[in-house]
């Protein structure tokens, strides 16, 4: 989900750019360029993530209020290639789409935070929380992290969208806005299913491709 520039206040525009810049700096510090250069498979997965995200984000529905609705796919990318590379791949895709006028430069910072940072951080925190329980059941990873984690991530994105709209100048919530909350599952469930299916498929057929999947823990009994 992305925003048009006319919705945002100056504080949202410049504040989000500062926050996004700080997150990108942290992601760059944890990126481990040498590991990417030494692993051709990781390079291919990183490039494939950029390609797949580009296609996914190009399929969108624009609404007159200045919001564009589309699937994100960041939860699956986070689990497959790790959170630093997920943030950098999302940044590359957002920059390319904005460069080719598929998004506004004015809203670049807000879009980056909502579309990339929020889902990646949410999934990473959820992943670490589930791993804390030390379950050796592979379905804990596939369904607990892959599906439920993606659902949690999508819900936090919805919360972030509401916060952005609440603080914007170009949008006014209708008096009956709580009546629209029951429609939330129609948005978050497909996102969770798509990400969960990707994680399940890659984990089952190519477990060595999933950087967060501990084969020693889940497969070697």
Short mmCIF file of C-alpha atoms in Angstrom, two decimals, residues 3 9 18 22 32 35 37 44 47 49 65 82 86 95 102 110 132 136 142 150 155 175 193 198:
data_model
loop_
_atom_site.label_atom_id
_atom_site.label_comp_id
_atom_site.label_asym_id
_atom_site.label_seq_id
_atom_site.Cartn_x
_atom_site.Cartn_y
_atom_site.Cartn_z
CA UNK A 3 0.48 6.99 -0.80
CA UNK A 9 2.22 17.00 5.57
CA UNK A 18 15.13 10.91 7.97
CA UNK A 22 18.52 5.81 9.36
CA UNK A 32 27.56 -8.24 4.92
CA UNK A 35 28.86 -12.82 2.05
CA UNK A 37 29.82 -11.50 -3.20
CA UNK A 44 20.53 -14.83 -7.49
CA UNK A 47 18.11 -10.35 -7.66
CA UNK A 49 13.54 -10.82 -4.89
CA UNK A 65 -8.23 9.41 -1.89
CA UNK A 82 17.20 -12.05 5.68
CA UNK A 86 14.98 -7.55 2.31
CA UNK A 95 13.37 3.65 -6.13
CA UNK A 102 4.78 4.57 -10.62
CA UNK A 110 6.50 7.35 3.89
CA UNK A 132 12.73 -18.19 21.27
CA UNK A 136 11.70 -28.44 16.54
CA UNK A 142 6.02 -23.02 7.94
CA UNK A 150 2.81 -12.68 7.56
CA UNK A 155 -1.92 -6.08 10.34
CA UNK A 175 -17.67 9.57 11.02
CA UNK A 193 -1.70 -16.50 2.23
CA UNK A 198 5.88 -18.80 -0.96
#
